[in-house]
Coordinates of C-alpha atoms and ligand atoms in Angstrom, one line a residue:
X1 CA 70.1 47.9 8.6
X2 CA 71.0 45.1 10.9
X3 CA 68.9 42.0 11.4
X4 CA 69.2 38.7 13.2
X5 CA 68.1 35.7 11.3
X6 CA 67.5 32.1 12.3
X7 CA 70.6 30.3 11.1
X8 CA 69.6 26.8 12.3
X9 CA 67.0 25.1 14.4
X10 CA 68.2 24.4 17.9
X11 CA 68.4 21.0 19.5
X12 CA 67.7 21.7 23.2
X13 CA 69.0 25.0 24.4
X14 CA 69.5 27.6 21.6
X15 CA 73.2 28.3 20.9
X16 CA 74.9 31.4 19.4
X17 CA 75.3 29.4 16.1
X18 CA 71.5 29.2 15.7
X19 CA 71.5 33.0 15.0
X20 CA 73.2 35.2 12.5
X21 CA 73.6 38.9 12.4
X22 CA 73.2 40.3 8.8
X23 CA 73.4 43.8 7.4
X24 CA 71.6 45.1 4.4
X25 CA 70.4 48.4 2.9
X26 CA 67.6 50.1 4.8
X27 CA 64.4 49.1 3.0
X28 CA 62.4 51.8 1.2
X29 CA 58.7 52.2 1.9
X30 CA 56.5 51.8 -1.2
X31 CA 53.2 53.6 -1.9
X32 CA 50.9 53.3 1.2
X33 CA 53.7 51.9 3.3
X34 CA 55.5 53.2 6.4
X35 CA 59.2 52.7 7.4
X36 CA 59.6 51.8 11.1
X37 CA 62.8 52.1 13.1
X38 CA 63.0 49.8 16.1
X39 CA 63.7 51.3 19.5
X40 CA 62.7 48.4 21.8
X41 CA 62.4 44.7 21.0
X42 CA 60.5 42.3 23.2
X43 CA 62.1 39.0 24.2
X44 CA 59.5 36.4 25.0
X45 CA 59.6 32.6 25.8
X46 CA 57.4 31.8 22.7
X47 CA 60.3 32.7 20.5
X48 CA 61.9 29.4 21.4
X49 CA 58.9 27.7 19.9
X50 CA 59.2 29.7 16.6
X51 CA 62.8 28.5 16.3
X52 CA 61.5 24.9 16.1
X53 CA 59.4 23.4 13.3
X54 CA 57.4 21.1 15.6
X55 CA 53.7 21.5 15.0
X56 CA 52.4 24.5 17.0
X57 CA 49.7 27.2 17.0
X58 CA 51.9 29.4 14.9
X59 CA 54.2 29.0 11.9
X60 CA 57.9 28.6 12.6
X61 CA 60.4 31.2 11.5
X62 CA 62.0 29.9 8.3
X63 CA 65.8 29.4 8.2
X64 CA 67.5 32.6 7.0
X65 CA 64.5 34.8 7.9
X66 CA 64.6 37.4 10.7
X67 CA 63.4 36.2 14.2
X68 CA 59.9 37.4 14.9
X69 CA 59.1 39.7 17.8
X70 CA 57.0 42.5 19.1
X71 CA 58.7 46.0 18.8
X72 CA 58.2 49.5 19.9
X73 CA 59.2 51.6 16.9
X74 CA 59.2 55.1 15.5
X75 CA 58.0 56.1 12.1
X76 CA 61.1 56.9 10.1
X77 CA 59.4 57.7 6.8
X78 CA 55.8 57.4 5.7
X79 CA 53.8 57.1 2.5
X80 CA 50.8 56.1 4.6
X81 CA 48.2 58.7 5.3
X82 CA 47.7 57.6 8.9
X83 CA 51.3 57.7 10.0
X84 CA 53.5 60.8 10.6
X85 CA 57.3 60.7 10.9
X86 CA 58.4 60.6 14.6
X87 CA 55.2 58.9 15.9
X88 CA 55.6 55.9 18.2
X89 CA 54.1 52.6 16.9
X90 CA 53.7 49.2 18.5
X91 CA 54.6 46.7 15.7
X92 CA 55.8 43.1 15.1
X93 CA 58.8 44.0 13.1
X94 CA 61.1 41.4 14.6
X95 CA 64.8 41.3 15.3
X96 CA 65.9 44.2 13.0
X97 CA 66.6 47.9 12.9
X98 CA 64.1 48.8 10.2
X99 CA 61.0 47.3 8.7
X100 CA 58.3 48.4 6.2
X101 CA 54.6 47.9 6.9
X102 CA 51.3 48.7 5.2
X103 CA 49.8 49.4 8.6
X104 CA 48.3 46.0 9.2
X105 CA 48.5 45.1 12.9
X106 CA 50.1 48.3 14.0
X107 CA 49.0 50.2 17.0
X108 CA 49.7 53.9 17.2
X109 CA 51.1 55.0 20.6
X110 CA 51.1 58.8 19.9
X111 CA 53.8 61.4 19.5
X112 CA 55.0 61.4 23.1
X113 CA 53.9 58.3 25.1
X114 CA 55.0 58.3 28.7
X115 CA 56.6 54.8 28.8
X116 CA 56.7 53.5 25.2
X117 CA 58.4 50.2 26.2
X118 CA 55.5 49.3 28.6
X119 CA 53.6 48.3 25.5
X120 CA 55.8 45.3 25.2
X121 CA 55.2 44.2 28.8
X122 CA 52.7 45.3 31.4
X123 CA 50.5 47.1 28.9
X124 CA 51.2 44.7 26.1
X125 CA 51.1 41.0 25.2
X126 CA 52.4 39.6 28.6
X127 CA 50.3 41.9 30.8
X128 CA 47.2 41.2 28.7
X129 CA 48.0 37.4 29.1
X130 CA 48.2 37.6 32.9
X131 CA 45.1 39.8 33.2
X132 CA 42.8 37.9 30.9
X133 CA 44.0 34.4 31.9
X134 CA 43.5 35.2 35.5
X135 CA 40.2 37.1 35.3
X136 CA 38.4 35.2 32.5
X137 CA 39.7 31.6 33.1
X138 CA 40.8 31.8 36.7
X139 CA 37.7 33.8 37.8
X140 CA 39.2 34.8 41.2
X141 CA 36.9 35.4 44.2
X142 CA 38.0 37.3 47.3
X143 CA 39.5 34.9 49.9
X144 CA 40.6 32.3 47.4
X145 CA 44.2 31.1 47.1
X146 CA 46.1 31.7 43.9
X147 CA 49.5 30.2 43.0
X148 CA 51.6 31.4 40.1
X149 CA 55.2 30.5 39.1
X150 CA 57.6 32.6 37.1
X151 CA 56.1 35.1 39.6
X152 CA 58.6 37.9 39.1
X153 CA 58.3 37.7 35.3
X154 CA 56.2 39.7 32.8
X155 CA 53.1 37.5 33.1
X156 CA 53.4 36.2 36.6
X157 CA 53.8 39.7 38.2
X158 CA 50.6 40.8 36.6
X159 CA 48.7 37.7 37.6
X160 CA 49.7 38.0 41.3
X161 CA 49.1 41.7 41.6
X162 CA 45.6 41.5 39.9
X163 CA 44.7 38.6 42.1
X164 CA 45.7 40.7 45.2
X165 CA 43.5 43.5 43.9
X166 CA 40.6 41.0 43.8
X167 CA 41.2 40.0 47.4
X168 CA 42.9 36.7 47.0
X169 CA 45.7 35.2 48.9
X170 CA 48.6 35.0 46.5
X171 CA 51.7 32.7 46.7
X172 CA 54.3 33.1 44.0
X173 CA 57.0 30.7 43.0
X174 CA 60.3 32.0 41.6
X175 CA 63.9 31.1 41.0
X176 CA 66.1 32.4 43.8
X177 CA 65.9 34.4 47.0
X178 CA 66.3 37.8 45.3
X179 CA 63.4 37.2 43.0
X180 CA 61.2 36.0 45.9
X181 CA 62.1 39.0 48.0
X182 CA 61.1 41.3 45.1
X183 CA 57.8 39.4 44.7
X184 CA 56.8 39.9 48.3
X185 CA 58.3 43.2 49.1
X186 CA 57.7 45.1 45.9
X187 CA 54.8 43.3 44.2
X188 CA 52.9 42.6 47.4
X189 CA 52.3 38.9 47.1
X190 CA 51.6 37.2 50.5
X191 CA 54.4 34.7 50.1
X192 CA 57.0 33.5 47.5
X193 CA 58.8 30.2 47.4
X194 CA 62.1 29.5 45.7
X195 CA 61.7 26.5 43.4
X196 CA 65.4 25.9 43.4
X197 CA 65.6 25.3 47.1
X198 CA 64.8 21.8 48.5
X199 CA 61.4 20.4 49.2
X200 CA 59.1 22.6 47.2
X201 CA 56.2 20.2 47.7
X202 CA 56.5 20.4 51.5
X203 CA 57.0 24.2 51.6
X204 CA 54.1 24.8 49.2
X205 CA 51.8 22.6 51.2
X206 CA 52.6 24.7 54.3
X207 CA 52.2 28.0 52.4
X208 CA 48.6 27.1 51.2
X209 CA 46.8 25.6 54.3
X210 CA 43.5 26.2 52.6
X211 CA 44.6 24.5 49.3
X212 CA 44.8 26.1 45.9
X213 CA 41.8 27.5 44.1
X214 CA 43.6 28.9 41.0
X215 CA 46.9 27.7 39.7
X216 CA 48.1 29.9 36.8
X217 CA 50.3 27.6 34.9
X218 CA 53.4 29.2 33.4
X219 CA 56.1 26.5 33.9
X220 CA 54.9 22.9 34.2
X221 CA 57.5 20.3 35.4
X222 CA 58.4 20.0 39.0
X223 CA 56.4 23.0 40.0
X224 CA 53.2 21.5 38.6
X225 CA 54.0 18.2 40.4
X226 CA 54.1 20.1 43.7
X227 CA 50.8 22.0 42.9
X228 CA 48.7 19.1 41.7
X229 CA 47.9 17.4 45.0
X230 CA 47.1 20.7 46.6
X231 CA 44.4 21.8 44.1
X232 CA 41.0 22.2 45.8
X233 CA 37.8 20.8 44.3
X234 CA 36.6 22.9 41.4
X235 CA 40.0 24.7 41.1
X236 CA 40.7 26.5 37.9
X237 CA 44.0 26.1 36.0
X238 CA 44.6 28.6 33.2
X239 CA 47.3 26.8 31.1
X240 CA 49.4 29.7 29.8
X241 CA 52.9 28.3 29.3
X242 CA 55.2 25.3 30.1
X243 CA 58.5 27.0 30.0
X244 CA 60.4 24.3 31.9
X245 CA 60.0 22.1 28.9
X246 CA 60.7 24.5 26.0
X247 CA 64.2 23.3 25.6
X248 CA 63.4 19.7 26.2
X249 CA 64.4 17.1 23.5
X250 CA 62.5 14.1 25.0
X251 CA 59.8 13.2 27.5
X252 CA 60.9 13.5 31.1
X253 CA 62.2 10.4 33.0
X254 CA 60.0 8.7 35.6
X255 CA 56.7 7.0 35.9
X256 CA 53.9 7.9 33.6
X257 CA 51.6 10.1 35.8
X258 CA 48.8 10.6 33.2
X259 CA 46.4 8.4 35.2
X260 CA 47.0 10.3 38.4
X261 CA 46.4 13.6 36.5
X262 CA 43.2 12.4 34.9
X263 CA 41.9 10.9 38.2
X264 CA 42.6 14.2 40.0
X265 CA 40.8 16.2 37.3
X266 CA 37.9 13.8 37.6
X267 CA 37.5 13.5 41.3
X268 CA 38.2 17.2 42.0
X269 CA 36.2 18.4 39.0
X270 CA 39.1 20.6 37.9
X271 CA 39.0 23.0 35.0
X272 CA 42.1 23.2 32.9
X273 CA 41.9 25.6 30.0
X274 CA 44.7 26.5 27.6
X275 CA 44.7 29.8 25.8
X276 CA 46.8 31.7 23.3
X277 CA 46.2 35.3 24.2
X278 CA 45.5 37.1 20.9
X279 CA 43.7 34.1 19.4
X280 CA 41.1 34.1 22.2
X281 CA 41.0 37.7 23.4
X282 CA 42.2 40.1 20.7
X283 CA 38.8 41.9 20.9
X284 CA 39.4 42.7 24.6
X285 CA 42.8 44.4 24.2
X286 CA 41.4 47.9 24.4
X287 CA 39.4 47.2 27.5
X288 CA 42.5 45.7 29.2
X289 CA 44.8 48.6 28.2
X290 CA 42.4 51.1 29.7
X291 CA 42.1 49.2 32.9
X292 CA 45.8 48.6 33.2
X293 CA 46.7 52.2 32.5
X294 CA 44.4 53.2 35.3
X295 CA 46.0 50.7 37.7
X296 CA 49.5 51.8 36.9
X297 CA 48.5 55.5 37.2
X298 CA 47.1 54.8 40.6
X299 CA 50.4 53.0 41.6
X300 CA 48.5 49.7 42.2
X301 CA 50.5 47.8 39.7
X302 CA 54.3 47.7 39.9
X303 CA 56.4 46.9 36.8
X304 CA 60.1 46.1 36.3
X305 CA 62.0 45.9 33.1
X306 CA 65.3 44.0 32.4
X307 CA 67.0 45.7 29.5
X308 CA 69.5 44.0 27.3
X309 CA 71.6 46.7 25.4
X310 CA 72.0 46.3 21.7
X311 CA 70.4 44.1 19.0
X312 CA 73.5 42.0 18.7
X313 CA 72.9 40.8 22.3
X314 CA 69.3 39.6 21.6
X315 CA 70.3 36.0 21.1
X316 CA 72.1 35.8 24.5
X317 CA 69.1 37.7 26.0
X318 CA 66.7 35.0 24.8
X319 CA 68.9 32.1 25.9
X320 CA 69.1 33.7 29.4
X321 CA 65.4 34.4 29.6
X322 CA 64.7 30.7 29.1
X323 CA 67.0 30.0 32.1
X324 CA 65.6 32.6 34.4
X325 CA 68.4 35.1 34.1
X326 CA 65.9 37.9 33.6
X327 CA 64.8 40.1 36.5
X328 CA 61.4 41.3 35.2
X329 CA 60.2 41.8 31.7
X330 CA 63.1 41.4 29.3
X331 CA 63.4 43.8 26.4
X332 CA 66.3 44.8 24.1
X333 CA 67.3 48.4 23.5
X334 CA 67.8 48.4 19.8
X335 CA 68.0 52.0 18.8
X336 CA 68.0 55.5 20.2
X337 CA 64.7 57.3 20.9
Ligands
NDP1 P1 59.2 35.6 32.3 O1 59.4 37.1 32.3 O2 58.5 35.0 33.5 O3 60.5 34.8 32.1 C1 60.6 33.4 32.0 C2 60.8 32.9 33.4 O4 60.5 31.5 33.4 C3 62.2 32.9 33.9 O5 62.6 34.1 34.4 C4 62.2 31.8 35.0 O6 61.8 32.4 36.2 C5 61.0 30.9 34.6 N1 61.5 29.6 34.3 C6 62.4 29.2 33.3 N2 62.6 27.9 33.4 C7 62.0 27.4 34.5 C8 61.8 26.1 35.1 N3 62.5 25.1 34.6 N4 61.0 26.0 36.2 C9 60.4 27.1 36.7 N5 60.5 28.3 36.1 C10 61.3 28.5 35.1 O7 58.4 35.2 31.0 P2 56.9 35.6 30.6 O8 56.2 36.2 31.7 O9 57.0 36.3 29.3 O10 56.2 34.2 30.3 C11 55.8 33.4 31.3 C12 55.0 32.2 30.7 O11 53.9 32.6 30.0 C13 55.8 31.4 29.7 O12 55.6 30.0 29.8 C14 55.3 31.9 28.4 O13 55.5 31.0 27.3 C15 53.8 32.1 28.7 N6 53.1 33.0 27.9 C16 51.9 32.5 27.3 C17 51.1 33.3 26.5 C18 49.9 32.7 25.9 O14 49.2 33.4 25.1 N7 49.5 31.5 26.3 C19 51.5 34.7 26.2 C20 52.7 35.1 27.0 C21 53.5 34.3 27.7 P3 62.3 31.9 37.6 O15 63.8 32.3 37.7 O16 61.5 32.7 38.6 O17 62.1 30.5 37.7

């Protein structure tokens, strides 16, 4: 049994030395327990937060403990009446080959799910985040303009495609020409701007001549600075993530723009609402899954995975995700089917 533990808390970008690969005996399930073998591990930006002990909405990973993470697993052995060996199960078993569980928080995916790994992405936590944040907080109406950054990623791709289905004009922002081409040609956004190319504020202003009614906030930083002056009166801003700052060690340079932000919120009567998906919306996961399975089945939602091979490569996979190296939802292939 291999597992990757947190060896030290990173300062800035995580480094190889912040992780350690350990091996141990395969744990044995006790009475009422099930032994799960990981097939796919999700890599997600929030994992950077768990490596830090700064105050947050969730407890940090303790030094020496396995990194946390969503997993798609198979039942390897079971002393639990509800689980049969071979079944697929969505779990939170973290960065390791095997884990025991008493069944709490598990979701059975059946004996033969069509795309097991989709439960870590478009049908799982990130897809749910994009879907609920857009529909419940963004409240899109046909004809409105929606902007989302990290547009080719797990959350952003769902936000933009659902907004298109609701009749919105959708402008994505992504890192690089290849990602932008994918966002427009494959995901069907109206436009996509490369945030690494010069003059994002000017290009964004030209791309949204009617202003912005919904800005789905995934990144913060320079992208938010470009968006703020373009928000329309009564615009909605679901505050989902601020990935540009996850590796930051201090406040950014430059003038304090808090007064500008507050004045803009006041005069334009803006709604900013933060949300942590399962804290707010756990009760609506079933409803989301059903709707999203239908949309995927009808070919109306496209989905791309970016697969890192091998548990030992998970640390590099997470470091790269935080720098935009991923092309779609990043997962780790940990074990065979
Ligand atoms: P992605 O698959 O989108 O991967 C992260 C992407 O972030 C990178 O590919 C990169 O895309 C972009 N990025 C990284 N650094 C910067 C930067 N400095 N400026 C602009 N973009 C940057 O990840 P997810 O879809 O899983 O997550 C997207 C956001 O949603 C994150 O902020 C995450 O924390 C948040 N989230 C929040 C949840 C909640 O409950 N509130 C739940 C799930 C996710 P590019 O190359 O295009 O710039």
